[in-house]
Short mmCIF file of C-alpha atoms and ligand atoms in Angstrom, two decimals:
data_model
loop_
_atom_site.label_atom_id
_atom_site.label_comp_id
_atom_site.label_asym_id
_atom_site.label_seq_id
_atom_site.Cartn_x
_atom_site.Cartn_y
_atom_site.Cartn_z
CA MET A 1 -16.55 -97.40 50.33
CA ILE A 2 -14.04 -99.69 51.92
CA GLU A 3 -10.63 -99.15 50.39
CA CYS A 4 -8.37 -102.08 49.72
CA ARG A 5 -4.78 -101.02 50.24
CA GLY A 6 -2.21 -103.32 48.69
CA ALA A 7 -3.11 -106.95 48.12
CA ALA A 8 -6.48 -108.42 49.10
CA PRO A 9 -6.35 -110.04 52.53
CA ARG A 10 -5.61 -113.71 52.47
CA PRO A 11 -8.48 -116.03 53.37
CA GLY A 12 -8.20 -116.82 57.02
CA ALA A 13 -6.23 -113.64 57.83
CA PRO A 14 -7.20 -111.88 61.12
CA VAL A 15 -9.64 -108.89 60.92
CA GLN A 16 -7.87 -105.58 61.70
CA PRO A 17 -9.47 -103.86 64.75
CA GLY A 18 -9.60 -100.33 63.12
CA GLU A 19 -11.63 -101.46 60.09
CA THR A 20 -15.09 -101.53 61.72
CA ARG A 21 -14.68 -97.96 62.99
CA ILE A 22 -13.66 -96.64 59.53
CA VAL A 23 -16.72 -98.32 57.97
CA ARG A 24 -19.01 -96.75 60.60
CA THR A 25 -17.61 -93.23 60.02
CA LYS A 26 -17.98 -93.61 56.27
CA LEU A 27 -21.56 -94.88 56.62
CA ARG A 28 -22.41 -91.87 58.77
CA TRP A 29 -21.11 -89.52 56.06
CA LEU A 30 -23.02 -91.45 53.43
CA PHE A 31 -26.32 -91.10 55.32
CA ALA A 32 -25.65 -87.39 55.96
CA PHE A 33 -25.06 -86.77 52.22
CA ALA A 34 -28.11 -88.79 51.18
CA GLY A 35 -30.26 -86.90 53.70
CA ALA A 36 -28.99 -83.51 52.54
CA ALA A 37 -29.56 -84.47 48.89
CA LEU A 38 -33.18 -85.47 49.61
CA LEU A 39 -33.82 -82.32 51.64
CA LEU A 40 -32.29 -79.93 49.08
CA GLY A 41 -33.95 -81.79 46.21
CA ALA A 42 -37.30 -80.77 47.69
CA CYS A 43 -36.49 -77.06 47.27
CA GLY A 44 -38.30 -75.30 44.44
CA LEU A 45 -41.28 -73.21 43.46
CA SER A 46 -44.26 -74.96 41.95
CA ASP A 47 -45.90 -71.77 40.73
CA PRO A 48 -45.59 -71.01 37.88
CA SER A 49 -45.21 -74.64 36.95
CA GLN A 50 -42.08 -75.66 35.12
CA SER A 51 -42.34 -79.37 35.66
CA THR A 52 -41.74 -82.06 33.08
CA LEU A 53 -44.01 -84.40 35.05
CA ASP A 54 -46.87 -82.13 36.13
CA GLY A 55 -49.18 -80.24 33.79
CA VAL A 56 -47.84 -81.83 30.60
CA ALA A 57 -49.92 -80.25 27.82
CA GLY A 58 -49.06 -81.90 24.54
CA PRO A 59 -48.02 -85.17 22.86
CA VAL A 60 -44.32 -84.24 22.63
CA ALA A 61 -43.98 -83.61 26.37
CA GLN A 62 -46.22 -86.64 27.06
CA LYS A 63 -44.02 -89.03 25.03
CA GLN A 64 -40.94 -87.70 26.82
CA LYS A 65 -42.62 -88.13 30.18
CA ASP A 66 -43.68 -91.70 29.34
CA LEU A 67 -40.16 -92.58 28.26
CA PHE A 68 -38.71 -91.01 31.39
CA LEU A 69 -41.07 -92.95 33.64
CA GLY A 70 -40.36 -96.21 31.77
CA VAL A 71 -36.60 -95.82 32.23
CA PHE A 72 -37.17 -94.63 35.80
CA TRP A 73 -39.01 -97.81 36.82
CA VAL A 74 -36.34 -100.00 35.20
CA ALA A 75 -33.77 -98.05 37.23
CA VAL A 76 -35.87 -98.52 40.38
CA ALA A 77 -35.97 -102.30 39.79
CA VAL A 78 -32.18 -102.39 39.31
CA PHE A 79 -31.69 -100.25 42.42
CA VAL A 80 -33.90 -102.44 44.59
CA LEU A 81 -32.25 -105.67 43.37
CA VAL A 82 -28.67 -104.42 43.73
CA GLU A 83 -29.07 -102.50 46.99
CA GLY A 84 -31.30 -105.25 48.41
CA GLY A 85 -28.63 -107.81 47.56
CA ILE A 86 -25.95 -105.68 49.21
CA LEU A 87 -28.02 -105.26 52.39
CA LEU A 88 -28.87 -108.95 52.48
CA ILE A 89 -25.22 -109.98 52.12
CA MET A 90 -24.07 -107.32 54.61
CA ILE A 91 -26.47 -108.63 57.24
CA ARG A 92 -26.22 -112.31 56.52
CA TYR A 93 -22.43 -112.50 56.31
CA ARG A 94 -21.62 -109.77 58.84
CA HIS A 95 -18.77 -110.09 61.26
CA ARG A 96 -19.77 -112.03 64.35
CA LYS A 97 -18.18 -112.32 67.77
CA GLY A 98 -15.64 -115.04 67.99
CA GLN A 99 -15.18 -115.12 64.22
CA ASP A 100 -11.66 -113.80 63.84
CA ARG A 101 -10.74 -115.15 60.39
CA MET A 102 -11.28 -113.50 56.96
CA PRO A 103 -13.87 -115.41 54.88
CA ALA A 104 -13.02 -116.93 51.49
CA GLN A 105 -12.50 -114.21 48.81
CA THR A 106 -14.42 -114.45 45.51
CA HIS A 107 -12.11 -112.19 43.47
CA GLY A 108 -11.44 -113.70 40.05
CA ASN A 109 -14.69 -115.73 39.80
CA THR A 110 -15.07 -115.80 36.01
CA ARG A 111 -18.72 -116.87 35.96
CA LEU A 112 -19.76 -113.97 38.25
CA GLU A 113 -17.63 -111.44 36.34
CA VAL A 114 -19.13 -112.44 32.99
CA GLY A 115 -22.65 -112.49 34.49
CA TRP A 116 -22.57 -108.99 35.94
CA THR A 117 -21.07 -107.61 32.74
CA ILE A 118 -23.66 -109.14 30.41
CA LEU A 119 -26.75 -108.47 32.52
CA PRO A 120 -26.34 -104.63 32.73
CA THR A 121 -25.49 -104.60 29.01
CA LEU A 122 -28.79 -106.32 28.24
CA VAL A 123 -30.73 -103.94 30.52
CA LEU A 124 -29.13 -100.88 28.88
CA ALA A 125 -29.74 -102.27 25.40
CA GLY A 126 -33.40 -102.79 26.33
CA VAL A 127 -33.70 -99.20 27.57
CA MET A 128 -31.93 -97.92 24.46
CA VAL A 129 -34.56 -99.16 22.00
CA PRO A 130 -37.44 -96.84 23.02
CA THR A 131 -35.01 -94.01 23.86
CA VAL A 132 -33.34 -93.90 20.44
CA GLY A 133 -36.71 -94.51 18.77
CA LEU A 134 -38.21 -91.41 20.42
CA LEU A 135 -35.08 -89.33 19.72
CA TRP A 136 -35.42 -90.11 16.02
CA ASP A 137 -39.17 -89.60 16.10
CA LEU A 138 -38.90 -86.10 17.59
CA ALA A 139 -35.87 -85.04 15.50
CA ARG A 140 -37.86 -85.36 12.25
CA ASP A 141 -39.19 -82.24 10.55
CA PRO A 142 -42.98 -82.69 10.90
CA GLY A 143 -43.64 -81.41 7.37
CA PRO A 144 -45.51 -78.57 5.67
CA ASP A 145 -48.45 -78.47 8.11
CA ALA A 146 -46.21 -77.43 10.98
CA LEU A 147 -45.88 -73.84 12.13
CA ARG A 148 -42.30 -72.69 11.59
CA VAL A 149 -40.67 -70.32 14.05
CA THR A 150 -37.04 -69.28 14.33
CA VAL A 151 -36.10 -68.80 17.97
CA GLU A 152 -33.21 -66.42 18.49
CA GLY A 153 -31.31 -66.36 21.76
CA HIS A 154 -29.92 -62.95 22.70
CA GLN A 155 -28.32 -61.70 25.91
CA TRP A 156 -30.85 -61.95 27.62
CA TRP A 157 -34.12 -62.37 25.87
CA TRP A 158 -35.76 -64.54 23.24
CA SER A 159 -36.99 -63.44 19.86
CA PHE A 160 -39.54 -65.40 17.78
CA VAL A 161 -39.57 -64.97 14.01
CA TYR A 162 -42.47 -66.62 12.16
CA THR A 163 -40.91 -67.74 8.91
CA GLY A 164 -43.90 -69.24 7.04
CA GLU A 165 -44.89 -67.64 3.73
CA ASP A 166 -48.33 -66.76 5.15
CA MET A 167 -46.76 -65.05 8.17
CA ARG A 168 -45.51 -61.90 6.49
CA VAL A 169 -46.62 -58.46 7.62
CA ASP A 170 -48.81 -56.28 5.37
CA TYR A 171 -46.65 -53.15 5.55
CA GLY A 172 -43.12 -52.00 4.71
CA ASP A 173 -41.10 -54.66 2.91
CA GLY A 174 -43.36 -57.47 4.17
CA GLY A 175 -40.92 -59.05 6.63
CA PRO A 176 -41.82 -61.94 8.93
CA ILE A 177 -44.03 -61.44 12.01
CA THR A 178 -41.53 -61.00 14.84
CA VAL A 179 -42.22 -60.89 18.58
CA ALA A 180 -40.10 -60.99 21.73
CA ASP A 181 -40.40 -62.80 25.08
CA VAL A 182 -43.74 -64.55 24.42
CA MET A 183 -44.19 -67.03 21.59
CA VAL A 184 -47.79 -67.40 20.45
CA ILE A 185 -48.84 -70.68 18.81
CA PRO A 186 -52.11 -72.34 17.80
CA GLU A 187 -53.45 -75.36 19.69
CA ASP A 188 -53.04 -78.87 18.30
CA THR A 189 -50.35 -77.87 15.85
CA ASP A 190 -46.80 -79.11 15.53
CA VAL A 191 -44.41 -76.21 15.96
CA TRP A 192 -41.03 -76.78 14.35
CA LEU A 193 -38.48 -74.45 15.90
CA THR A 194 -35.19 -73.43 14.37
CA LEU A 195 -32.86 -72.37 17.18
CA GLN A 196 -30.11 -69.84 16.69
CA SER A 197 -27.81 -67.87 18.95
CA VAL A 198 -27.71 -64.26 17.86
CA GLY A 199 -25.55 -61.43 19.14
CA GLY A 200 -23.25 -58.59 18.33
CA GLY A 201 -25.89 -56.07 17.25
CA ALA A 202 -26.76 -54.32 20.49
CA LYS A 203 -24.12 -52.70 22.69
CA ASP A 204 -24.50 -51.20 26.15
CA ALA A 205 -23.26 -47.69 27.02
CA ASP A 206 -19.75 -49.09 27.65
CA GLY A 207 -19.66 -50.76 24.26
CA VAL A 208 -20.10 -54.28 25.63
CA THR A 209 -21.82 -56.28 22.90
CA ASP A 210 -24.63 -58.76 22.96
CA PHE A 211 -22.40 -61.81 22.70
CA LYS A 212 -23.27 -64.93 20.78
CA VAL A 213 -23.23 -67.52 23.54
CA ILE A 214 -24.82 -70.88 24.23
CA HIS A 215 -28.41 -70.72 25.48
CA SER A 216 -30.92 -73.51 25.88
CA PHE A 217 -34.59 -73.15 25.05
CA TRP A 218 -36.97 -75.00 27.35
CA ILE A 219 -40.74 -74.94 27.79
CA PRO A 220 -41.10 -78.04 30.03
CA GLU A 221 -44.85 -78.59 29.65
CA LEU A 222 -44.77 -78.49 25.84
CA GLY A 223 -41.59 -80.40 25.03
CA GLY A 224 -37.97 -81.05 25.80
CA LYS A 225 -35.08 -78.64 25.90
CA GLN A 226 -32.57 -77.94 23.17
CA ASP A 227 -29.29 -76.04 23.20
CA VAL A 228 -29.01 -72.87 21.14
CA VAL A 229 -25.42 -72.82 19.93
CA PRO A 230 -23.53 -70.06 18.07
CA ASN A 231 -22.87 -70.82 14.39
CA ARG A 232 -25.06 -73.89 14.50
CA THR A 233 -28.72 -74.48 13.76
CA ASN A 234 -30.64 -76.80 16.06
CA HIS A 235 -34.30 -77.78 15.91
CA LEU A 236 -36.94 -78.53 18.47
CA LEU A 237 -40.50 -79.82 18.15
CA LEU A 238 -43.19 -78.38 20.45
CA HIS A 239 -46.91 -79.08 20.51
CA GLY A 240 -49.56 -77.54 22.75
CA SER A 241 -52.86 -79.43 23.02
CA GLU A 242 -54.55 -77.11 25.46
CA PRO A 243 -54.89 -73.34 25.20
CA GLY A 244 -53.10 -71.61 28.02
CA THR A 245 -49.86 -70.03 29.16
CA TYR A 246 -46.70 -72.07 29.57
CA GLU A 247 -43.56 -70.94 31.31
CA GLY A 248 -40.03 -71.66 30.28
CA ASN A 249 -36.52 -70.38 30.60
CA CYS A 250 -33.00 -70.49 29.35
CA ALA A 251 -31.39 -73.65 30.67
CA GLU A 252 -27.75 -72.97 29.85
CA PHE A 253 -25.62 -70.45 31.71
CA CYS A 254 -25.23 -67.53 29.31
CA GLY A 255 -23.96 -64.61 31.39
CA LEU A 256 -25.05 -62.21 34.12
CA GLN A 257 -28.80 -62.33 33.48
CA HIS A 258 -29.08 -66.01 32.60
CA GLY A 259 -31.41 -66.57 35.56
CA ARG A 260 -33.80 -63.96 34.16
CA MET A 261 -33.82 -65.10 30.55
CA ARG A 262 -37.30 -66.49 30.68
CA ALA A 263 -39.72 -67.26 27.92
CA ARG A 264 -43.43 -67.83 27.77
CA VAL A 265 -45.62 -69.63 25.27
CA VAL A 266 -49.27 -68.69 24.80
CA VAL A 267 -51.34 -71.40 23.11
CA LEU A 268 -54.47 -70.01 21.39
CA THR A 269 -57.57 -71.71 19.98
CA ALA A 270 -57.79 -71.83 16.18
CA ASP A 271 -60.05 -68.74 16.01
CA GLU A 272 -57.93 -66.73 18.44
CA TRP A 273 -54.84 -67.72 16.49
CA ALA A 274 -56.29 -66.54 13.16
CA ALA A 275 -57.20 -63.19 14.77
CA TRP A 276 -53.76 -62.89 16.35
CA VAL A 277 -51.99 -63.49 13.02
CA GLU A 278 -54.20 -60.95 11.24
CA HIS A 279 -53.52 -58.38 13.95
CA GLN A 280 -49.76 -59.00 13.93
CA LYS A 281 -49.70 -58.35 10.19
CA GLN A 282 -50.99 -54.83 10.77
CA PRO A 283 -48.63 -51.91 11.44
CA ALA A 284 -48.47 -50.37 14.90
CA ALA A 285 -51.19 -48.03 16.17
CA GLN A 286 -50.74 -44.33 15.30
CA PRO A 287 -49.78 -42.41 18.45
CA THR A 288 -51.26 -39.08 19.51
CA GLY A 289 -50.57 -36.70 22.42
CA ALA A 290 -47.96 -37.95 24.91
CA ALA A 291 -47.49 -41.13 22.85
CA ALA A 292 -46.67 -39.00 19.78
CA ARG A 293 -44.05 -37.15 21.84
CA GLY A 294 -42.75 -40.59 22.86
CA LEU A 295 -42.45 -41.53 19.20
CA GLY A 296 -40.40 -38.36 18.64
CA ILE A 297 -37.95 -39.43 21.38
CA PHE A 298 -37.95 -42.98 20.00
CA MET A 299 -37.04 -41.72 16.50
CA ASN A 300 -34.68 -38.83 17.28
CA GLY A 301 -33.14 -39.70 20.65
CA PRO A 302 -33.68 -37.97 23.99
CA ALA A 303 -31.11 -35.19 23.33
CA GLU A 304 -28.80 -33.78 20.70
CA GLY A 305 -26.07 -36.27 19.76
CA VAL A 306 -27.61 -39.19 21.70
CA GLN A 307 -28.58 -42.33 19.81
CA ALA A 308 -32.26 -43.06 19.37
CA CYS A 309 -34.24 -46.14 20.41
CA VAL A 310 -34.90 -46.81 16.72
CA SER A 311 -31.24 -47.67 16.13
CA CYS A 312 -31.96 -51.04 17.79
CA HIS A 313 -35.75 -51.38 18.24
CA SER A 314 -38.47 -51.43 15.64
CA ILE A 315 -42.10 -50.32 15.80
CA GLY A 316 -43.49 -51.75 12.58
CA GLY A 317 -44.91 -49.23 10.11
CA ILE A 318 -44.24 -46.13 12.19
CA ALA A 319 -40.61 -46.44 13.30
CA ASP A 320 -38.86 -49.18 11.36
CA GLY A 321 -35.46 -49.97 12.82
CA PRO A 322 -33.11 -52.87 12.11
CA PRO A 323 -34.94 -56.20 11.99
CA ASN A 324 -33.97 -57.89 15.21
CA ILE A 325 -31.14 -56.39 17.25
CA ALA A 326 -33.44 -55.61 20.18
CA PRO A 327 -37.04 -56.66 20.94
CA ASN A 328 -39.55 -55.77 18.23
CA LEU A 329 -42.08 -53.43 19.87
CA THR A 330 -44.76 -53.26 17.14
CA HIS A 331 -47.47 -54.88 19.30
CA PHE A 332 -45.81 -54.43 22.70
CA ALA A 333 -49.18 -53.90 24.44
CA ASP A 334 -50.99 -56.82 22.76
CA PRO A 335 -52.65 -58.95 25.48
CA THR A 336 -50.56 -61.99 24.49
CA HIS A 337 -47.34 -60.05 25.15
CA GLU A 338 -47.73 -60.79 28.83
CA CYS A 339 -44.20 -59.95 29.94
CA PHE A 340 -41.17 -58.03 28.75
CA THR A 341 -37.36 -57.93 28.93
CA GLY A 342 -36.82 -61.66 29.09
CA CYS A 343 -40.12 -61.95 31.00
CA THR A 344 -38.40 -60.35 33.97
CA TRP A 345 -41.51 -58.22 34.49
CA GLU A 346 -45.21 -58.62 33.80
CA ALA A 347 -46.62 -56.33 31.10
CA ASP A 348 -48.88 -54.45 33.54
CA ASP A 349 -45.95 -53.54 35.83
CA LEU A 350 -45.49 -49.98 34.56
CA ASP A 351 -43.30 -49.06 37.52
CA ALA A 352 -40.85 -51.75 36.42
CA LEU A 353 -41.06 -50.45 32.84
CA ARG A 354 -40.23 -46.93 34.09
CA ALA A 355 -37.33 -48.19 36.24
CA TRP A 356 -36.04 -50.17 33.24
CA LEU A 357 -36.08 -47.07 31.01
CA ARG A 358 -34.62 -44.88 33.77
CA ASP A 359 -31.54 -47.02 34.38
CA PRO A 360 -31.40 -50.31 32.49
CA ASP A 361 -28.19 -51.45 34.17
CA ALA A 362 -29.61 -50.90 37.67
CA ALA A 363 -32.80 -52.77 36.78
CA ARG A 364 -30.91 -55.58 35.10
CA LEU A 365 -27.17 -55.74 35.66
CA GLY A 366 -25.14 -56.02 32.46
CA SER A 367 -28.05 -55.03 30.28
CA LYS A 368 -27.30 -54.28 26.64
CA MET A 369 -29.82 -51.42 26.61
CA PRO A 370 -27.82 -48.23 27.14
CA ASP A 371 -28.74 -45.59 29.71
CA TYR A 372 -29.58 -42.50 27.63
CA GLY A 373 -30.22 -40.29 30.65
CA LEU A 374 -33.95 -39.93 29.97
CA THR A 375 -35.81 -37.31 31.99
CA GLU A 376 -38.95 -38.32 33.93
CA GLU A 377 -41.12 -36.52 31.32
CA GLN A 378 -39.42 -38.43 28.51
CA ILE A 379 -39.95 -41.70 30.38
CA ASP A 380 -43.66 -40.87 30.76
CA ASP A 381 -43.93 -40.13 27.04
CA LEU A 382 -42.17 -43.38 26.09
CA VAL A 383 -44.41 -45.39 28.45
CA ALA A 384 -47.44 -43.66 26.88
CA LEU A 385 -46.15 -44.77 23.47
CA LEU A 386 -45.47 -48.37 24.51
CA THR A 387 -48.85 -48.82 26.19
CA ILE A 388 -50.84 -47.85 23.07
CA LEU A 389 -48.98 -50.39 20.88
CA GLU A 390 -51.74 -52.98 21.05
CU1 CUA B 401 -29.59 -67.63 27.84
CU2 CUA B 401 -29.00 -68.71 29.88
#
């Protein structure tokens, strides 16, 4: 940018010799920045996909993509016109040898000023109509046919509570089906999410609590992102048209493990969904052998005077803990529960599961799961328990 110091030069005033050099230096910086931005913008992993433009798998994400592309092409047209005009004027009216007088200045041209105020206003107003229309469209509760799920953001994992009347479990006091890390939904169904930030229940060994902080829930291929704000209830509409697995993550910095607060959505066919719901309503499998020893540790703690896993976690029907302070483990080994601990690790990575139980803070800095000093035998028994919880 060329700075104007003091008053604008008078028409006919001589060009200062230093000005051309300053412009050249600034242009060089500008090109360097633009180049770096393009280069760094290309960084990223395409697998697993978390693109809002690629692999869109439902009408919500599709409408958002269409709107984005519409606004994008309007912006491209504006960019080409404005930048093209600048280039044209720069070249056509550039300084030429032997021309040592300032050209006439157009500052204060009322017609131009009014024109370039009104024109952008009209463009923005035009873009606003479909934008606000879609915002309103997607902010509406889709009605009784929608699946209703409350998404709870913890430090640092997601919990999914199915709040529909027909989504209550068949044991205990008949609470809602509750899962962690992976949300399972049926295909071709509107899913109306209620988003809440939860915290304060779990504490690590140093007494540091699971704070209520701002998270943001985002599954790019199924729909837009929405902030999850303490003491406020937000909503988000998702819709998956094709069965499959969709990746997502927390999109708002929420503490040490924000980068590993992932989520996954598994979209099932209607039949698979019905079977999944029926299975989730059942209590956990009855453990025997090593798994039964694991249940003993889970219920009574690894040693005298040490808290037990059940003070935060719940295994429905066989070890009922508080409802949702830590991930519900009732069907931990169900095939749809593909990953655990904020989807930091895949479900079949038993070495990671052992390392996590051995020293939670080392596996995941700042973790709210305390280190209870489990022995290797106790870890084996707990892993045996977790892996039979289908
Ligand atoms: Cu939760 Cu970032």
